[in-house]
Tab-separated table of C-alpha atoms and ligand atoms in Angstrom:
chain	number	residue	atom	x	y	z
A	1	UNK	CA	-28.735	-13.545	27.579
A	2	UNK	CA	-25.190	-13.164	28.631
A	3	UNK	CA	-24.240	-16.292	26.758
A	4	UNK	CA	-26.159	-15.374	23.616
A	5	UNK	CA	-24.363	-12.079	23.580
A	6	UNK	CA	-21.042	-13.821	23.728
A	7	UNK	CA	-22.019	-16.133	20.913
A	8	UNK	CA	-23.021	-13.314	18.772
A	9	UNK	CA	-19.678	-11.622	19.409
A	10	UNK	CA	-18.015	-14.730	18.255
A	11	UNK	CA	-20.102	-14.813	15.125
A	12	UNK	CA	-19.248	-11.172	14.389
A	13	UNK	CA	-15.640	-11.858	15.137
A	14	UNK	CA	-15.533	-14.869	12.740
A	15	UNK	CA	-17.413	-12.850	10.074
A	16	UNK	CA	-14.917	-10.078	10.386
A	17	UNK	CA	-12.040	-12.593	9.988
A	18	UNK	CA	-13.664	-14.018	6.875
A	19	UNK	CA	-14.163	-10.566	5.437
A	20	UNK	CA	-10.566	-9.524	6.104
A	21	UNK	CA	-9.462	-12.767	4.475
A	22	UNK	CA	-11.574	-12.154	1.395
A	23	UNK	CA	-10.276	-8.456	1.141
A	24	UNK	CA	-6.615	-9.683	1.435
A	25	UNK	CA	-7.202	-12.245	-1.217
A	26	UNK	CA	-8.836	-9.639	-3.423
A	27	UNK	CA	-5.885	-7.294	-2.844
A	28	UNK	CA	-3.455	-10.139	-3.680
A	29	UNK	CA	-5.358	-10.698	-6.897
A	30	UNK	CA	-5.011	-6.986	-7.760
A	31	UNK	CA	-1.279	-7.317	-7.775
A	32	UNK	CA	-1.441	-10.511	-9.899
A	33	UNK	CA	0.954	-10.049	-12.768
A	34	UNK	CA	-0.499	-9.520	-16.149
A	35	UNK	CA	-0.937	-12.282	-18.722
A	36	UNK	CA	2.301	-11.147	-20.281
A	37	UNK	CA	4.210	-11.970	-17.115
A	38	UNK	CA	3.025	-15.587	-17.394
A	39	UNK	CA	5.706	-15.840	-20.014
A	40	UNK	CA	8.363	-15.667	-17.244
A	41	UNK	CA	6.445	-17.756	-14.702
A	42	UNK	CA	5.662	-20.489	-17.109
A	43	UNK	CA	9.206	-20.671	-18.378
A	44	UNK	CA	10.620	-20.994	-14.842
A	45	UNK	CA	7.922	-23.520	-13.725
A	46	UNK	CA	8.346	-25.655	-16.909
A	47	UNK	CA	12.056	-25.864	-16.285
A	48	UNK	CA	12.186	-27.046	-12.704
A	49	UNK	CA	14.131	-30.177	-13.763
A	50	UNK	CA	16.698	-28.201	-15.879
A	51	UNK	CA	17.468	-25.950	-12.927
A	52	UNK	CA	17.460	-28.719	-10.376
A	53	UNK	CA	20.061	-30.509	-12.509
A	54	UNK	CA	22.171	-27.352	-13.108
A	55	UNK	CA	22.326	-26.362	-9.405
A	56	UNK	CA	23.242	-29.951	-8.502
A	57	UNK	CA	25.960	-29.861	-11.064
A	58	UNK	CA	27.441	-26.720	-9.622
A	59	UNK	CA	26.893	-28.036	-6.101
A	60	UNK	CA	28.964	-31.038	-6.983
A	61	UNK	CA	31.803	-28.939	-8.509
A	62	UNK	CA	32.063	-26.915	-5.280
A	63	UNK	CA	34.812	-24.655	-6.559
A	64	UNK	CA	36.401	-21.965	-4.391
A	65	UNK	CA	36.845	-18.320	-5.276
A	66	UNK	CA	38.447	-17.467	-8.645
A	67	UNK	CA	38.799	-21.173	-9.419
A	68	UNK	CA	35.131	-21.679	-10.470
A	69	UNK	CA	36.118	-22.757	-14.016
A	70	UNK	CA	33.527	-25.521	-14.420
A	71	UNK	CA	30.762	-23.683	-12.583
A	72	UNK	CA	31.233	-20.482	-14.587
A	73	UNK	CA	31.310	-22.611	-17.844
A	74	UNK	CA	28.187	-24.444	-17.024
A	75	UNK	CA	26.304	-21.152	-16.594
A	76	UNK	CA	27.859	-19.606	-19.692
A	77	UNK	CA	26.954	-22.629	-21.881
A	78	UNK	CA	23.356	-22.501	-20.665
A	79	UNK	CA	22.978	-18.774	-21.315
A	80	UNK	CA	24.630	-19.152	-24.743
A	81	UNK	CA	22.127	-21.887	-25.709
A	82	UNK	CA	19.343	-19.334	-24.987
A	83	UNK	CA	20.736	-16.658	-27.283
A	84	UNK	CA	22.839	-14.642	-24.866
A	85	UNK	CA	26.080	-13.094	-26.130
A	86	UNK	CA	28.955	-13.455	-23.616
A	87	UNK	CA	31.985	-11.368	-22.542
A	88	UNK	CA	34.363	-13.582	-20.655
A	89	UNK	CA	37.306	-13.008	-18.329
A	90	UNK	CA	36.326	-9.415	-17.604
A	91	UNK	CA	38.231	-7.250	-15.000
A	92	UNK	CA	41.185	-9.586	-14.801
A	93	UNK	CA	39.043	-12.461	-13.439
A	94	UNK	CA	39.187	-15.578	-15.714
A	95	UNK	CA	35.856	-16.878	-14.308
A	96	UNK	CA	33.913	-13.609	-14.478
A	97	UNK	CA	31.451	-12.986	-17.391
A	98	UNK	CA	28.699	-10.753	-18.662
A	99	UNK	CA	25.881	-12.491	-20.528
A	100	UNK	CA	23.650	-10.080	-22.426
A	101	UNK	CA	20.332	-10.265	-24.299
A	102	UNK	CA	18.317	-7.487	-26.016
A	103	UNK	CA	19.248	-3.977	-27.001
A	104	UNK	CA	18.886	-0.431	-25.828
A	105	UNK	CA	17.706	1.080	-22.630
A	106	UNK	CA	16.882	0.279	-19.934
A	107	UNK	CA	19.718	-1.981	-19.097
A	108	UNK	CA	18.976	-4.310	-16.151
A	109	UNK	CA	21.731	-6.281	-14.386
A	110	UNK	CA	21.274	-9.425	-12.265
A	111	UNK	CA	24.188	-10.686	-10.185
A	112	UNK	CA	25.087	-14.295	-10.155
A	113	UNK	CA	27.531	-16.043	-7.813
A	114	UNK	CA	28.944	-19.501	-7.870
A	115	UNK	CA	31.931	-19.958	-5.481
A	116	UNK	CA	32.036	-22.435	-2.559
A	117	UNK	CA	33.748	-22.410	0.859
A	118	UNK	CA	36.876	-24.400	1.741
A	119	UNK	CA	36.693	-27.529	3.838
A	120	UNK	CA	32.877	-27.873	3.964
A	121	UNK	CA	32.317	-30.868	1.773
A	122	UNK	CA	29.170	-32.655	2.787
A	123	UNK	CA	26.622	-35.170	1.489
A	124	UNK	CA	22.848	-34.473	1.078
A	125	UNK	CA	22.013	-36.120	4.381
A	126	UNK	CA	20.695	-34.543	7.632
A	127	UNK	CA	23.794	-35.619	9.604
A	128	UNK	CA	27.540	-34.866	9.296
A	129	UNK	CA	28.943	-36.974	6.477
A	130	UNK	CA	31.805	-35.611	4.493
A	131	UNK	CA	31.493	-36.228	0.724
A	132	UNK	CA	35.046	-35.698	-0.264
A	133	UNK	CA	37.826	-35.432	2.358
A	134	UNK	CA	38.775	-31.912	3.171
A	135	UNK	CA	37.148	-30.433	-0.013
A	136	UNK	CA	35.046	-27.381	-0.350
A	137	UNK	CA	31.224	-27.305	-0.116
A	138	UNK	CA	28.412	-24.762	-0.925
A	139	UNK	CA	27.875	-23.514	2.608
A	140	UNK	CA	26.537	-20.171	1.442
A	141	UNK	CA	24.328	-21.669	-1.369
A	142	UNK	CA	26.034	-19.941	-4.207
A	143	UNK	CA	25.233	-23.006	-6.438
A	144	UNK	CA	21.600	-21.800	-6.227
A	145	UNK	CA	22.441	-18.085	-6.481
A	146	UNK	CA	24.098	-18.385	-9.918
A	147	UNK	CA	21.423	-20.735	-11.271
A	148	UNK	CA	18.403	-18.674	-10.138
A	149	UNK	CA	19.924	-15.489	-11.545
A	150	UNK	CA	20.612	-17.288	-14.865
A	151	UNK	CA	17.062	-18.678	-15.036
A	152	UNK	CA	15.619	-15.221	-14.349
A	153	UNK	CA	17.782	-13.686	-17.111
A	154	UNK	CA	16.609	-16.280	-19.581
A	155	UNK	CA	12.956	-15.841	-18.482
A	156	UNK	CA	13.243	-12.239	-19.044
A	157	UNK	CA	14.809	-12.661	-22.417
A	158	UNK	CA	11.763	-14.803	-23.453
A	159	UNK	CA	9.522	-11.981	-22.266
A	160	UNK	CA	11.510	-9.299	-24.247
A	161	UNK	CA	11.158	-11.485	-27.323
A	162	UNK	CA	7.446	-12.213	-26.853
A	163	UNK	CA	6.402	-8.685	-26.182
A	164	UNK	CA	8.834	-6.856	-28.434
A	165	UNK	CA	9.806	-4.616	-25.608
A	166	UNK	CA	13.019	-2.545	-25.894
A	167	UNK	CA	15.610	-3.178	-23.218
A	168	UNK	CA	18.715	-5.201	-22.290
A	169	UNK	CA	19.073	-7.853	-19.630
A	170	UNK	CA	22.581	-8.789	-18.338
A	171	UNK	CA	23.610	-11.561	-16.054
A	172	UNK	CA	26.805	-10.705	-14.281
A	173	UNK	CA	28.860	-13.915	-13.598
A	174	UNK	CA	30.563	-12.727	-10.369
A	175	UNK	CA	33.371	-14.930	-8.961
A	176	UNK	CA	34.872	-15.088	-5.490
A	177	UNK	CA	32.235	-13.438	-3.286
A	178	UNK	CA	33.633	-15.341	-0.332
A	179	UNK	CA	36.533	-13.107	0.609
A	180	UNK	CA	37.841	-12.345	-2.879
A	181	UNK	CA	35.361	-9.392	-3.479
A	182	UNK	CA	35.147	-10.347	-7.119
A	183	UNK	CA	32.421	-7.876	-8.011
A	184	UNK	CA	34.308	-4.840	-6.807
A	185	UNK	CA	36.960	-5.091	-9.549
A	186	UNK	CA	34.118	-5.456	-12.149
A	187	UNK	CA	32.616	-2.236	-10.765
A	188	UNK	CA	36.060	-0.433	-10.617
A	189	UNK	CA	36.729	-1.418	-14.242
A	190	UNK	CA	33.581	0.315	-15.477
A	191	UNK	CA	31.430	-2.735	-16.378
A	192	UNK	CA	28.368	-1.266	-14.526
A	193	UNK	CA	28.639	2.196	-16.064
A	194	UNK	CA	25.748	1.899	-18.463
A	195	UNK	CA	23.510	-0.141	-16.210
A	196	UNK	CA	20.235	1.368	-15.010
A	197	UNK	CA	19.666	-0.802	-12.056
A	198	UNK	CA	20.753	-4.105	-10.501
A	199	UNK	CA	18.800	-6.959	-8.913
A	200	UNK	CA	20.364	-9.176	-6.336
A	201	UNK	CA	19.288	-12.056	-4.180
A	202	UNK	CA	20.806	-14.559	-1.771
A	203	UNK	CA	19.948	-18.060	-0.444
A	204	UNK	CA	18.455	-17.650	2.981
A	205	UNK	CA	16.525	-19.088	5.976
A	206	UNK	CA	13.600	-16.617	5.412
A	207	UNK	CA	11.795	-15.055	2.592
A	208	UNK	CA	12.555	-11.423	3.028
A	209	UNK	CA	13.775	-8.294	1.239
A	210	UNK	CA	17.067	-6.844	2.605
A	211	UNK	CA	16.665	-3.608	4.420
A	212	UNK	CA	19.952	-3.324	6.402
A	213	UNK	CA	23.341	-2.284	5.016
A	214	UNK	CA	25.494	-4.998	6.834
A	215	UNK	CA	29.135	-4.162	7.328
A	216	UNK	CA	31.964	-2.773	5.212
A	217	UNK	CA	34.886	-5.162	5.214
A	218	UNK	CA	38.547	-5.641	4.217
A	219	UNK	CA	40.643	-8.766	4.129
A	220	UNK	CA	44.410	-8.266	4.138
A	221	UNK	CA	47.329	-10.729	4.244
A	222	UNK	CA	50.094	-9.563	6.554
A	223	UNK	CA	53.225	-11.481	5.698
A	224	UNK	CA	56.440	-11.458	7.662
A	225	UNK	CA	59.897	-12.430	6.318
A	226	UNK	CA	62.570	-13.502	8.719
A	227	UNK	CA	65.707	-15.698	8.525
A	228	UNK	CA	65.813	-19.439	9.246
A	229	UNK	CA	68.301	-21.092	11.436
A	230	UNK	CA	68.628	-24.211	13.547
A	231	UNK	CA	66.230	-23.526	16.413
A	232	UNK	CA	68.472	-25.146	18.991
A	233	UNK	CA	71.967	-24.895	17.483
A	234	UNK	CA	72.116	-21.243	16.436
A	235	UNK	CA	68.856	-19.531	17.144
A	236	UNK	CA	70.681	-16.135	17.436
A	237	UNK	CA	71.341	-16.393	13.676
A	238	UNK	CA	67.560	-16.584	12.904
A	239	UNK	CA	64.766	-14.110	13.070
A	240	UNK	CA	61.353	-15.688	13.412
A	241	UNK	CA	58.671	-14.662	11.034
A	242	UNK	CA	56.206	-16.544	13.206
A	243	UNK	CA	57.112	-14.437	16.224
A	244	UNK	CA	56.354	-11.396	14.166
A	245	UNK	CA	52.998	-12.688	12.998
A	246	UNK	CA	52.050	-13.675	16.620
A	247	UNK	CA	53.019	-10.265	17.846
A	248	UNK	CA	51.022	-8.634	15.103
A	249	UNK	CA	47.947	-10.729	15.972
A	250	UNK	CA	48.421	-9.644	19.566
A	251	UNK	CA	48.529	-6.049	18.602
A	252	UNK	CA	45.226	-6.602	16.720
A	253	UNK	CA	43.718	-8.133	19.813
A	254	UNK	CA	44.854	-5.242	21.924
A	255	UNK	CA	43.194	-2.768	19.421
A	256	UNK	CA	39.777	-4.255	20.085
A	257	UNK	CA	39.337	-2.488	23.315
A	258	UNK	CA	40.008	0.905	21.849
A	259	UNK	CA	37.873	0.894	18.705
A	260	UNK	CA	34.054	1.243	18.797
A	261	UNK	CA	32.283	-1.999	19.773
A	262	UNK	CA	30.310	-2.091	16.426
A	263	UNK	CA	33.475	-3.039	14.554
A	264	UNK	CA	34.613	-6.542	14.041
A	265	UNK	CA	38.227	-7.867	13.831
A	266	UNK	CA	39.040	-11.475	13.006
A	267	UNK	CA	41.925	-13.442	11.550
A	268	UNK	CA	43.444	-16.813	10.649
A	269	UNK	CA	47.007	-17.946	10.333
A	270	UNK	CA	47.767	-19.539	6.975
A	271	UNK	CA	51.473	-20.128	7.308
A	272	UNK	CA	53.530	-20.302	10.476
A	273	UNK	CA	56.457	-22.510	9.617
A	274	UNK	CA	56.855	-26.255	9.029
A	275	UNK	CA	58.838	-27.682	11.880
A	276	UNK	CA	59.657	-26.419	15.344
A	277	UNK	CA	63.336	-27.094	15.030
A	278	UNK	CA	63.629	-24.573	12.184
A	279	UNK	CA	63.194	-20.861	12.872
A	280	UNK	CA	60.379	-19.971	10.411
A	281	UNK	CA	61.463	-17.394	7.834
A	282	UNK	CA	57.988	-17.011	6.363
A	283	UNK	CA	54.571	-16.450	8.090
A	284	UNK	CA	51.347	-15.327	6.672
A	285	UNK	CA	48.076	-14.406	8.358
A	286	UNK	CA	44.779	-13.092	6.861
A	287	UNK	CA	43.172	-10.271	8.842
A	288	UNK	CA	39.678	-9.020	8.418
A	289	UNK	CA	38.284	-5.736	9.657
A	290	UNK	CA	34.509	-4.901	9.489
A	291	UNK	CA	32.810	-1.667	10.250
A	292	UNK	CA	29.330	-0.171	9.681
A	293	UNK	CA	30.998	2.552	7.653
A	294	UNK	CA	33.907	2.709	5.206
A	295	UNK	CA	35.577	5.762	6.867
A	296	UNK	CA	36.048	3.945	10.204
A	297	UNK	CA	37.122	0.892	8.329
A	298	UNK	CA	39.954	2.774	6.640
A	299	UNK	CA	41.136	4.106	10.073
A	300	UNK	CA	41.380	0.501	11.419
A	301	UNK	CA	43.448	-0.494	8.258
A	302	UNK	CA	45.834	2.472	8.937
A	303	UNK	CA	46.217	1.178	12.496
A	304	UNK	CA	46.831	-2.394	11.201
A	305	UNK	CA	49.537	-1.012	8.825
A	306	UNK	CA	51.382	0.946	11.556
A	307	UNK	CA	51.233	-2.098	13.910
A	308	UNK	CA	52.944	-4.173	11.164
A	309	UNK	CA	55.749	-1.637	10.810
A	310	UNK	CA	56.175	-1.613	14.572
A	311	UNK	CA	56.183	-5.437	14.748
A	312	UNK	CA	58.765	-5.656	11.964
A	313	UNK	CA	61.099	-3.349	13.918
A	314	UNK	CA	60.565	-5.228	17.179
A	315	UNK	CA	61.340	-8.689	15.654
A	316	UNK	CA	63.925	-7.517	12.976
A	317	UNK	CA	61.858	-8.965	10.248
A	318	UNK	CA	60.292	-7.427	7.060
A	319	UNK	CA	56.563	-6.843	6.804
A	320	UNK	CA	54.632	-7.168	3.641
A	321	UNK	CA	51.008	-6.413	2.962
A	322	UNK	CA	48.736	-7.837	0.351
A	323	UNK	CA	45.108	-6.770	-0.261
A	324	UNK	CA	42.840	-9.842	-0.607
A	325	UNK	CA	39.431	-8.132	-0.781
A	326	UNK	CA	37.325	-5.314	0.448
A	327	UNK	CA	33.810	-3.983	0.062
A	328	UNK	CA	31.485	-1.149	1.315
A	329	UNK	CA	28.346	-1.391	3.361
A	330	UNK	CA	25.179	-1.922	1.249
A	331	UNK	CA	23.343	1.194	-0.030
A	332	UNK	CA	19.847	-0.201	-0.558
A	333	UNK	CA	17.537	1.305	-3.098
A	334	UNK	CA	13.999	1.616	-1.620
A	335	UNK	CA	12.160	1.788	-4.938
A	336	UNK	CA	13.670	-1.527	-6.126
A	337	UNK	CA	13.247	-3.097	-2.643
A	338	UNK	CA	9.455	-2.303	-2.639
A	339	UNK	CA	9.094	-3.837	-6.056
A	340	UNK	CA	10.936	-6.993	-4.950
A	341	UNK	CA	8.652	-7.111	-1.899
A	342	UNK	CA	5.512	-6.917	-4.057
A	343	UNK	CA	6.707	-9.775	-6.225
A	344	UNK	CA	8.030	-11.778	-3.315
A	345	UNK	CA	4.548	-11.583	-1.751
A	346	UNK	CA	3.021	-12.656	-4.996
A	347	UNK	CA	5.306	-15.699	-5.356
A	348	UNK	CA	4.903	-16.542	-1.639
A	349	UNK	CA	6.757	-18.983	0.547
A	350	UNK	CA	8.211	-22.388	-0.178
A	351	UNK	CA	6.085	-25.447	0.040
A	352	UNK	CA	7.987	-28.632	1.022
A	353	UNK	CA	6.663	-32.122	0.199
A	354	UNK	CA	6.619	-34.814	2.898
A	355	UNK	CA	10.178	-36.021	2.040
A	356	UNK	CA	11.636	-32.466	2.178
A	357	UNK	CA	9.787	-31.796	5.394
A	358	UNK	CA	11.164	-34.848	7.056
A	359	UNK	CA	14.742	-33.893	5.971
A	360	UNK	CA	14.143	-30.351	7.457
A	361	UNK	CA	12.803	-31.785	10.685
A	362	UNK	CA	15.861	-34.120	11.018
A	363	UNK	CA	18.231	-31.213	10.564
A	364	UNK	CA	16.192	-29.015	12.840
A	365	UNK	CA	16.757	-31.556	15.543
A	366	UNK	CA	20.573	-31.277	14.998
A	367	UNK	CA	20.195	-27.473	15.186
A	368	UNK	CA	18.321	-27.768	18.405
A	369	UNK	CA	15.519	-25.370	17.368
A	370	UNK	CA	11.785	-25.579	18.028
A	371	UNK	CA	9.743	-27.029	15.181
A	372	UNK	CA	7.865	-23.697	14.840
A	373	UNK	CA	11.012	-22.189	13.222
A	374	UNK	CA	10.245	-24.290	10.103
A	375	UNK	CA	7.094	-22.177	9.513
A	376	UNK	CA	9.348	-19.473	8.152
A	377	UNK	CA	9.601	-21.468	4.918
A	378	UNK	CA	5.977	-20.813	4.046
A	379	UNK	CA	5.654	-17.184	4.908
A	380	UNK	CA	6.953	-13.823	3.492
A	381	UNK	CA	8.328	-11.297	5.957
A	382	UNK	CA	6.779	-7.812	5.694
A	383	UNK	CA	9.048	-5.124	4.404
A	384	UNK	CA	10.987	-3.436	7.098
A	385	UNK	CA	12.241	0.130	7.080
A	386	UNK	CA	15.168	0.667	4.670
A	387	UNK	CA	18.084	1.566	6.913
A	388	UNK	CA	21.086	3.653	6.085
A	389	UNK	CA	22.755	3.047	9.529
A	390	UNK	CA	24.093	-0.420	9.926
A	391	UNK	CA	23.185	-2.546	12.937
A	392	UNK	CA	25.793	-5.226	12.180
A	393	UNK	CA	25.524	-8.457	10.252
A	394	UNK	CA	27.651	-9.856	7.353
A	395	UNK	CA	29.158	-8.210	4.302
A	396	UNK	CA	28.697	-8.593	0.582
A	397	UNK	CA	30.611	-7.323	-2.401
A	398	UNK	CA	27.245	-6.443	-4.052
A	399	UNK	CA	27.627	-3.376	-1.830
A	400	UNK	CA	30.150	-1.789	-4.222
A	401	UNK	CA	27.680	-2.085	-7.015
A	402	UNK	CA	24.933	-0.465	-4.823
A	403	UNK	CA	26.981	2.753	-4.445
A	404	UNK	CA	27.334	3.053	-8.195
A	405	UNK	CA	23.897	1.771	-9.494
A	406	UNK	CA	20.521	1.589	-7.850
A	407	UNK	CA	20.594	-1.925	-6.313
A	408	UNK	CA	18.433	-4.024	-3.910
A	409	UNK	CA	18.171	-7.667	-2.997
A	410	UNK	CA	16.201	-10.268	-1.108
A	411	UNK	CA	16.424	-13.841	0.145
A	412	UNK	CA	14.181	-16.882	-0.332
A	413	UNK	CA	14.157	-20.002	1.910
A	414	UNK	CA	16.643	-22.392	0.350
A	415	UNK	CA	17.967	-23.931	3.699
A	416	UNK	CA	16.389	-25.173	6.850
A	417	UNK	CA	15.502	-22.044	8.807
A	418	UNK	CA	17.839	-21.814	11.764
A	419	UNK	CA	20.760	-23.588	10.031
A	420	UNK	CA	23.989	-21.850	10.990
A	421	UNK	CA	25.549	-19.770	8.196
A	422	UNK	CA	28.442	-21.313	6.247
A	423	UNK	CA	27.784	-24.783	7.736
A	424	UNK	CA	27.645	-28.417	6.626
A	425	UNK	CA	23.912	-28.202	7.362
A	426	UNK	CA	23.635	-25.564	4.582
A	427	UNK	CA	25.745	-27.660	2.231
A	428	UNK	CA	23.551	-30.651	2.799
A	429	UNK	CA	20.263	-28.757	2.325
A	430	UNK	CA	21.103	-26.590	-0.728
A	431	UNK	CA	22.107	-29.678	-2.632
A	432	UNK	CA	18.484	-31.056	-2.356
A	433	UNK	CA	15.125	-29.933	-3.887
A	434	UNK	CA	14.662	-27.770	-0.837
A	435	UNK	CA	17.366	-25.636	-2.368
A	436	UNK	CA	15.897	-25.858	-5.854
A	437	UNK	CA	12.430	-24.759	-4.687
A	438	UNK	CA	13.981	-21.690	-3.102
A	439	UNK	CA	15.969	-20.956	-6.361
A	440	UNK	CA	12.769	-21.287	-8.439
A	441	UNK	CA	10.989	-18.762	-6.186
A	442	UNK	CA	14.006	-16.455	-6.328
A	443	UNK	CA	14.137	-16.718	-10.159
A	444	UNK	CA	10.406	-15.810	-10.289
A	445	UNK	CA	10.845	-12.678	-8.132
A	446	UNK	CA	13.863	-11.566	-10.069
A	447	UNK	CA	12.172	-12.085	-13.411
A	448	UNK	CA	8.920	-10.448	-12.412
A	449	UNK	CA	10.757	-7.394	-10.951
A	450	UNK	CA	13.011	-7.256	-14.029
A	451	UNK	CA	9.988	-7.048	-16.421
A	452	UNK	CA	8.262	-4.536	-14.109
A	453	UNK	CA	11.184	-2.161	-14.648
A	454	UNK	CA	11.584	-3.017	-18.329
A	455	UNK	CA	7.945	-2.184	-18.921
A	456	UNK	CA	7.980	1.039	-16.986
A	457	UNK	CA	10.532	3.821	-17.764
A	458	UNK	CA	8.792	5.787	-14.998
A	459	UNK	CA	9.694	3.157	-12.458
A	460	UNK	CA	13.314	3.092	-13.522
A	461	UNK	CA	13.461	6.842	-13.185
A	462	UNK	CA	11.957	6.687	-9.731
A	463	UNK	CA	14.780	4.296	-8.607
A	464	UNK	CA	17.393	6.488	-10.157
A	465	UNK	CA	15.972	9.673	-8.686
A	466	UNK	CA	15.965	8.160	-5.231
A	467	UNK	CA	19.592	7.063	-5.799
A	468	UNK	CA	20.695	10.590	-6.695
A	469	UNK	CA	18.735	12.092	-3.891
A	470	UNK	CA	19.849	9.719	-1.139
A	471	UNK	CA	23.502	9.176	-1.949
A	472	UNK	CA	25.619	11.874	-0.279
A	473	UNK	CA	26.405	14.694	-2.764
A	474	UNK	CA	30.165	14.422	-2.132
A	475	UNK	CA	30.322	10.710	-2.576
A	476	UNK	CA	33.148	9.494	-4.822
A	477	UNK	CA	33.590	5.759	-5.290
A	478	UNK	CA	37.170	4.570	-4.513
A	479	UNK	CA	37.914	0.775	-4.588
A	480	UNK	CA	39.130	-0.167	-1.146
A	481	UNK	CA	42.165	-1.895	-2.660
A	482	UNK	CA	43.098	1.067	-4.788
A	483	UNK	CA	44.524	-0.270	-8.050
A	484	UNK	CA	45.290	-3.732	-6.574
A	485	UNK	CA	44.614	-6.589	-8.963
A	486	UNK	CA	42.162	-9.331	-8.004
A	487	UNK	CA	43.927	-11.792	-5.587
A	488	UNK	CA	43.381	-14.698	-7.973
A	489	UNK	CA	45.364	-17.152	-5.839
A	490	UNK	CA	43.802	-16.280	-2.520
A	491	UNK	CA	42.255	-19.762	-2.201
A	492	UNK	CA	45.011	-21.653	-4.125
A	493	UNK	CA	45.323	-25.235	-3.192
A	494	UNK	CA	41.917	-25.325	-1.462
A	495	UNK	CA	39.807	-26.683	-4.278
B	501	LIG	ZN1	26.852	-15.814	0.117
B	502	LIG	ZN1	28.850	-16.562	2.465
């Protein structure tokens, strides 16, 4: 009797599971996009090879910030071929562009990045093998970023055409995300003024919508000018710019103890002299500060500035400051985030074939992670609570857009889950079809969300009302570099 009872419990349990499964499936069917949205899905699916080739082309160029001439050109050419009109070289950035299709309101923007990282050149193999000596590589997957956003923009344009819907789609070609804060100048110069909302995504190790603001950030070059002299013969005639820079870096290290622990300070030395027997007359270091909020960030920068003045006095050198880039923390729009989540769940995770799976397993061994971490590729993370208070993480220049226009973003699996960020492992993975599959999913989510908003003025209004309600009433956007021009040469010589 006892055993029979248990068996019947099992039967009920299994029955319940089956019923829940059927309900979930039915629910998923309910959110299935309409026949009209098959225009965007079919376009993207039918062009897998086109976008696989385009992402690999840009992966191969691997151009660093503000020098992405060929990458930007490849995206512009493709958009032009599909009937987009293009404004080039906006906001003083030669590789920036706006590609536009359609007319009237609403205007929906999609951001597209394409810059690589210095020194990360790597082949598409699951072990360290430099492709070109000391050259850049796509360690953040921006080769996929730009292509998915471009594909989504074109898919939406096909839908606008087919349905005769009024509205405008814009792809914002956004250079120099990695340290150059390219988007912030495009915002400052008013190119987002007439946009109703913006969609953003990023290559990732999980399929998830962003819910945390990350950190506000600035990057500043502190440069010291001294006097050269024979380091042994007449050192008293020299004033070492390197001494000044080292003292400045020491001051920054000393600051750490006396600022809140949620802040982050880091730096590199770009120039510190050429030969030890010459007193260096020029030294340059690039200093970052990151903070959960822009107010605290500005206080740290003031401290940096006063330290530079003090160091110059102490070493009888001259200090110079040059703004390289800076951006706010992300102000996420919940209405857009929920719409992205709905479409991300519809599109689902990434399915690897046997070859891709073997590549992922080999890299996973290098990373030293359990095999179970690879399951992240196939699943979509549930939507978390949208946070206004940062709990750390990285920074993005999309944040400056998000304080001016309702904006939200997401990630799809384009790398091996567990790969370190900005690594050769990422460069290797995003240059393969693992990267392309993630970009195809991202393009679908962007396109489906774009047409949701284009088809529903009510939904656009909801996003905008939330933006007005949640943004502090006294907020006034100020670019963190003031009226500084984009630092076009910040990666000069590193391509
Ligand atoms: Zn990135
Ligand atoms: Zn990055």
